[in-house]
mmCIF file of C-alpha atoms and ligand atoms in Angstrom:
data_model
loop_
_atom_site.group_PDB
_atom_site.id
_atom_site.type_symbol
_atom_site.label_atom_id
_atom_site.label_comp_id
_atom_site.label_asym_id
_atom_site.label_seq_id
_atom_site.Cartn_x
_atom_site.Cartn_y
_atom_site.Cartn_z
ATOM 1 C CA MET A 1 60.179 -24.279 -41.358
ATOM 2 C CA SER A 2 58.906 -27.735 -40.563
ATOM 3 C CA CYS A 3 61.566 -30.158 -39.481
ATOM 4 C CA SER A 4 60.473 -33.134 -41.547
ATOM 5 C CA PHE A 5 62.531 -36.274 -41.989
ATOM 6 C CA ASP A 6 63.184 -36.188 -45.712
ATOM 7 C CA LEU A 7 66.009 -35.365 -48.093
ATOM 8 C CA GLY A 8 64.737 -31.805 -48.494
ATOM 9 C CA HIS A 9 65.201 -31.092 -44.812
ATOM 10 C CA TYR A 10 68.461 -33.016 -44.685
ATOM 11 C CA ARG A 11 69.695 -30.555 -47.311
ATOM 12 C CA VAL A 12 68.499 -27.681 -45.085
ATOM 13 C CA LEU A 13 70.477 -29.145 -42.183
ATOM 14 C CA LEU A 14 73.686 -29.325 -44.188
ATOM 15 C CA GLU A 15 73.233 -25.867 -45.665
ATOM 16 C CA ALA A 16 72.541 -24.510 -42.173
ATOM 17 C CA ALA A 17 75.781 -26.080 -40.975
ATOM 18 C CA ARG A 18 77.684 -24.409 -43.772
ATOM 19 C CA THR A 19 76.081 -21.046 -42.962
ATOM 20 C CA GLY A 20 77.065 -21.562 -39.322
ATOM 21 C CA GLY A 21 80.696 -22.044 -40.314
ATOM 22 C CA TYR A 22 80.969 -25.762 -39.613
ATOM 23 C CA ARG A 23 83.241 -28.082 -41.583
ATOM 24 C CA PRO A 24 83.197 -31.834 -42.206
ATOM 25 C CA ALA A 25 85.165 -33.977 -39.764
ATOM 26 C CA PHE A 26 85.687 -37.669 -39.112
ATOM 27 C CA PHE A 27 86.478 -40.073 -36.317
ATOM 28 C CA ASP A 28 90.216 -40.027 -37.003
ATOM 29 C CA ARG A 29 91.116 -37.373 -34.425
ATOM 30 C CA ASP A 30 89.589 -35.599 -31.456
ATOM 31 C CA PRO A 31 86.803 -33.192 -32.459
ATOM 32 C CA ALA A 32 87.746 -29.514 -32.614
ATOM 33 C CA GLU A 33 85.724 -26.302 -32.564
ATOM 34 C CA GLY A 34 83.590 -26.053 -35.715
ATOM 35 C CA ASP A 35 83.622 -29.776 -36.553
ATOM 36 C CA LEU A 36 80.514 -31.518 -37.830
ATOM 37 C CA LEU A 37 80.841 -35.280 -37.729
ATOM 38 C CA LEU A 38 78.128 -36.739 -39.914
ATOM 39 C CA ARG A 39 77.530 -40.306 -38.803
ATOM 40 C CA HIS A 40 75.129 -42.742 -40.416
ATOM 41 C CA ASP A 41 74.265 -46.075 -38.856
ATOM 42 C CA VAL A 42 73.006 -48.177 -41.737
ATOM 43 C CA ASP A 43 70.638 -50.631 -40.078
ATOM 44 C CA LEU A 44 68.211 -51.487 -42.848
ATOM 45 C CA SER A 45 68.943 -50.349 -46.391
ATOM 46 C CA LEU A 46 72.007 -49.817 -48.566
ATOM 47 C CA ASP A 47 69.799 -48.091 -51.149
ATOM 48 C CA GLY A 48 68.658 -45.594 -48.535
ATOM 49 C CA ALA A 49 72.286 -44.991 -47.559
ATOM 50 C CA LEU A 50 73.274 -44.321 -51.164
ATOM 51 C CA ARG A 51 70.465 -41.802 -51.638
ATOM 52 C CA VAL A 52 71.722 -39.776 -48.679
ATOM 53 C CA ALA A 53 75.331 -40.270 -49.774
ATOM 54 C CA GLU A 54 74.640 -38.807 -53.227
ATOM 55 C CA LEU A 55 73.043 -35.711 -51.697
ATOM 56 C CA GLU A 56 75.950 -35.189 -49.308
ATOM 57 C CA ALA A 57 78.416 -35.505 -52.163
ATOM 58 C CA GLU A 58 76.498 -32.919 -54.148
ATOM 59 C CA LEU A 59 76.714 -30.547 -51.165
ATOM 60 C CA GLU A 60 80.360 -31.478 -50.489
ATOM 61 C CA TRP A 61 79.683 -32.836 -47.020
ATOM 62 C CA PRO A 62 81.521 -36.147 -46.614
ATOM 63 C CA ALA A 63 80.190 -38.432 -43.882
ATOM 64 C CA THR A 64 81.068 -41.681 -42.145
ATOM 65 C CA TYR A 65 78.813 -44.620 -43.015
ATOM 66 C CA PHE A 66 78.718 -47.443 -40.488
ATOM 67 C CA LEU A 67 77.794 -50.642 -42.310
ATOM 68 C CA MET A 68 76.868 -54.025 -40.872
ATOM 69 C CA THR A 69 78.436 -57.319 -41.891
ATOM 70 C CA GLU A 70 75.743 -59.366 -40.170
ATOM 71 C CA SER A 71 72.552 -57.493 -40.906
ATOM 72 C CA VAL A 72 69.385 -59.490 -41.511
ATOM 73 C CA PHE A 73 68.271 -56.737 -43.907
ATOM 74 C CA TYR A 74 71.188 -56.575 -46.352
ATOM 75 C CA ASN A 75 74.206 -58.563 -47.394
ATOM 76 C CA LEU A 76 77.413 -56.545 -47.444
ATOM 77 C CA ALA A 77 79.276 -59.542 -48.901
ATOM 78 C CA SER A 78 77.029 -59.649 -51.988
ATOM 79 C CA PRO A 79 77.905 -57.862 -55.256
ATOM 80 C CA GLU A 80 75.326 -55.249 -54.257
ATOM 81 C CA GLY A 81 77.089 -54.725 -50.919
ATOM 82 C CA ALA A 82 80.504 -54.432 -52.561
ATOM 83 C CA ALA A 83 79.083 -51.948 -55.077
ATOM 84 C CA ALA A 84 77.576 -49.870 -52.262
ATOM 85 C CA ILE A 85 80.938 -49.626 -50.474
ATOM 86 C CA GLY A 86 82.600 -48.752 -53.775
ATOM 87 C CA ARG A 87 80.122 -45.981 -54.470
ATOM 88 C CA LEU A 88 80.400 -44.549 -50.928
ATOM 89 C CA ARG A 89 84.188 -44.393 -51.326
ATOM 90 C CA GLU A 90 83.889 -42.893 -54.787
ATOM 91 C CA LEU A 91 81.675 -40.139 -53.364
ATOM 92 C CA GLY A 92 84.350 -39.324 -50.779
ATOM 93 C CA HIS A 93 82.693 -40.842 -47.715
ATOM 94 C CA ARG A 94 84.335 -42.960 -45.057
ATOM 95 C CA VAL A 95 83.168 -46.419 -44.095
ATOM 96 C CA GLY A 96 83.173 -47.771 -40.566
ATOM 97 C CA LEU A 97 81.821 -50.983 -39.065
ATOM 98 C CA HIS A 98 78.383 -51.078 -37.454
ATOM 99 C CA ALA A 99 79.364 -53.940 -35.233
ATOM 100 C CA VAL A 100 77.309 -56.401 -33.213
ATOM 101 C CA HIS A 101 78.900 -56.828 -29.806
ATOM 102 C CA PRO A 102 81.272 -58.452 -29.074
ATOM 103 C CA ARG A 103 82.315 -59.211 -32.652
ATOM 104 C CA LEU A 104 84.692 -56.646 -34.056
ATOM 105 C CA GLU A 105 86.295 -57.710 -37.316
ATOM 106 C CA LEU A 106 87.567 -54.628 -39.047
ATOM 107 C CA ASP A 107 88.742 -56.028 -42.363
ATOM 108 C CA ALA A 108 90.207 -54.053 -45.254
ATOM 109 C CA ARG A 109 86.774 -52.736 -46.304
ATOM 110 C CA PHE A 110 86.613 -50.507 -43.245
ATOM 111 C CA ASP A 111 88.341 -47.497 -41.813
ATOM 112 C CA PRO A 112 89.460 -48.100 -38.221
ATOM 113 C CA VAL A 113 86.237 -46.886 -36.629
ATOM 114 C CA LEU A 114 83.172 -48.634 -35.257
ATOM 115 C CA ALA A 115 79.782 -47.933 -33.785
ATOM 116 C CA TRP A 116 77.980 -50.690 -31.926
ATOM 117 C CA HIS A 117 74.497 -51.658 -33.140
ATOM 118 C CA ASN A 118 71.848 -51.427 -30.377
ATOM 119 C CA PRO A 119 74.515 -51.299 -27.657
ATOM 120 C CA ASN A 120 74.114 -51.895 -23.954
ATOM 121 C CA PRO A 121 75.345 -49.080 -21.729
ATOM 122 C CA ASP A 122 78.088 -51.278 -20.215
ATOM 123 C CA TYR A 123 80.194 -51.390 -23.404
ATOM 124 C CA MET A 124 78.688 -48.607 -25.509
ATOM 125 C CA SER A 125 81.320 -45.979 -24.726
ATOM 126 C CA ALA A 126 84.295 -48.193 -23.908
ATOM 127 C CA PRO A 127 87.396 -47.578 -26.022
ATOM 128 C CA VAL A 128 88.399 -50.545 -28.203
ATOM 129 C CA GLU A 129 91.811 -51.673 -29.408
ATOM 130 C CA ASP A 130 93.114 -50.473 -32.779
ATOM 131 C CA ALA A 131 89.978 -48.525 -33.676
ATOM 132 C CA ALA A 132 87.940 -45.529 -32.645
ATOM 133 C CA ASN A 133 84.551 -46.085 -31.033
ATOM 134 C CA ALA A 134 82.153 -43.359 -32.217
ATOM 135 C CA MET A 135 80.612 -43.232 -28.745
ATOM 136 C CA GLU A 136 83.769 -43.031 -26.662
ATOM 137 C CA PRO A 137 83.903 -39.933 -24.459
ATOM 138 C CA ARG A 138 86.087 -37.815 -26.769
ATOM 139 C CA PHE A 139 83.412 -38.075 -29.505
ATOM 140 C CA PHE A 140 80.362 -37.902 -27.291
ATOM 141 C CA SER A 141 78.825 -35.473 -24.861
ATOM 142 C CA PRO A 142 75.102 -34.788 -24.508
ATOM 143 C CA GLU A 143 75.669 -31.176 -25.627
ATOM 144 C CA THR A 144 77.470 -32.118 -28.830
ATOM 145 C CA TYR A 145 75.436 -35.102 -29.980
ATOM 146 C CA ARG A 146 72.082 -35.415 -31.760
ATOM 147 C CA SER A 147 70.338 -38.496 -33.055
ATOM 148 C CA ASP A 148 67.176 -39.136 -35.070
ATOM 149 C CA SER A 149 66.301 -42.468 -33.449
ATOM 150 C CA ASN A 150 62.947 -43.834 -34.600
ATOM 151 C CA GLN A 151 62.238 -40.621 -36.489
ATOM 152 C CA HIS A 152 62.347 -38.500 -33.376
ATOM 153 C CA TRP A 153 64.895 -35.902 -32.243
ATOM 154 C CA ARG A 154 65.215 -36.320 -28.517
ATOM 155 C CA HIS A 155 66.731 -32.855 -28.177
ATOM 156 C CA GLY A 156 65.238 -31.172 -31.198
ATOM 157 C CA CYS A 157 66.328 -30.824 -34.791
ATOM 158 C CA PRO A 158 69.672 -28.989 -34.701
ATOM 159 C CA HIS A 159 69.276 -26.993 -37.920
ATOM 160 C CA GLU A 160 68.665 -23.643 -36.207
ATOM 161 C CA GLN A 161 71.509 -24.051 -33.733
ATOM 162 C CA LEU A 162 73.817 -25.059 -36.538
ATOM 163 C CA GLU A 163 72.775 -22.081 -38.614
ATOM 164 C CA ARG A 164 73.569 -19.748 -35.710
ATOM 165 C CA GLY A 165 76.834 -21.512 -34.933
ATOM 166 C CA GLU A 166 75.713 -22.171 -31.353
ATOM 167 C CA LEU A 167 77.188 -25.631 -30.970
ATOM 168 C CA PRO A 168 80.949 -25.877 -30.412
ATOM 169 C CA TRP A 169 80.970 -29.024 -32.573
ATOM 170 C CA LEU A 170 78.484 -31.778 -33.266
ATOM 171 C CA GLN A 171 78.254 -35.497 -33.866
ATOM 172 C CA LEU A 172 75.054 -35.855 -35.889
ATOM 173 C CA LEU A 173 73.811 -39.451 -36.034
ATOM 174 C CA THR A 174 71.165 -40.110 -38.647
ATOM 175 C CA HIS A 175 69.740 -43.326 -40.031
ATOM 176 C CA PRO A 176 69.568 -42.891 -43.833
ATOM 177 C CA GLU A 177 66.381 -44.956 -44.227
ATOM 178 C CA ILE A 178 64.440 -42.390 -42.220
ATOM 179 C CA TRP A 179 65.443 -39.609 -44.624
ATOM 180 C CA ALA A 180 65.451 -41.487 -47.924
ATOM 181 C CA TYR A 181 61.902 -42.872 -47.589
ATOM 182 C CA HIS A 182 58.883 -40.725 -46.888
ATOM 183 C CA GLY A 183 56.402 -40.991 -44.053
ATOM 184 C CA ALA A 184 55.115 -38.822 -41.230
ATOM 185 C CA THR A 185 55.857 -41.538 -38.683
ATOM 186 C CA MET A 186 58.467 -44.276 -38.367
ATOM 187 C CA ARG A 187 55.782 -46.805 -39.295
ATOM 188 C CA GLU A 188 54.849 -44.944 -42.493
ATOM 189 C CA THR A 189 58.502 -44.488 -43.420
ATOM 190 C CA MET A 190 59.221 -48.176 -42.901
ATOM 191 C CA LEU A 191 56.216 -49.124 -45.046
ATOM 192 C CA ALA A 192 57.497 -46.813 -47.807
ATOM 193 C CA MET A 193 60.898 -48.482 -47.516
ATOM 194 C CA LEU A 194 59.300 -51.923 -47.796
ATOM 195 C CA ASP A 195 57.407 -50.859 -50.939
ATOM 196 C CA ALA A 196 60.707 -49.764 -52.512
ATOM 197 C CA GLU A 197 62.317 -52.971 -51.306
ATOM 198 C CA ARG A 198 59.614 -55.050 -52.978
ATOM 199 C CA ASP A 199 60.305 -53.363 -56.324
ATOM 200 C CA ARG A 200 64.025 -53.911 -55.869
ATOM 201 C CA ARG A 201 63.460 -57.587 -55.065
ATOM 202 C CA LEU A 202 61.286 -58.020 -58.161
ATOM 203 C CA GLY A 203 64.161 -56.646 -60.242
ATOM 204 C CA GLN A 204 66.539 -59.089 -58.568
ATOM 205 C CA LEU A 205 64.213 -62.005 -59.304
ATOM 206 C CA ALA A 206 64.091 -61.027 -62.982
ATOM 207 C CA GLU A 207 67.885 -60.764 -63.058
ATOM 208 C CA ASP A 208 68.089 -64.206 -61.513
ATOM 209 C CA ARG A 209 66.006 -65.493 -64.467
ATOM 210 C CA ILE A 210 62.940 -66.213 -62.373
ATOM 211 C CA ASP A 211 59.841 -66.382 -64.580
ATOM 212 C CA LEU A 212 57.627 -63.489 -63.512
ATOM 213 C CA SER A 213 55.222 -63.750 -66.452
HETATM 214 ZN ZN1 ZN B 301 65.103 -28.760 -38.648
HETATM 215 ZN ZN1 ZN B 302 72.183 -49.856 -35.538
#
């Protein structure tokens, strides 16, 4: 089994977790034995997030999507952003804030949970008022945390350990863009995402009555 970064292997991961006896959990209480907290930091693409979200819904694995309000890549305040939040909710997912330190404005669109974007170690794990921080000590230990940063598992793809039920619980952080778009490296995946983005933008131009003839 090759541990590729695509939706096919994301499905394998979730099915492995089910085989291993894990169940979906969120950042609304301390993790317990058997919990799998699916966390997605949405840095670049709402479309990518929705592709992963649809697959999770099909497999009945709700996740927590951390969305940015000040991304340079997408506009959560646009109709497209509002529709993305609506669809995530409709699919049964939770929505947290992917916040840029020190700004923390958890309005009504969000559940009371945040994850800092590109955090510095000095505030990364610090508890915050009136919300859960996905990296505070109760949700994070090196043994119960895996992340796919830049299309690379620092401690290996967890699908086999999940399948064997070897992890007491797990916070699994994935970036949907890496899984929704295809490439053998982060560079290739990002180029695939940009190709899709170009098509999407052309559609938006047409909708905005820009003459593309
Ligand atoms: Zn794997
Ligand atoms: Zn981020």
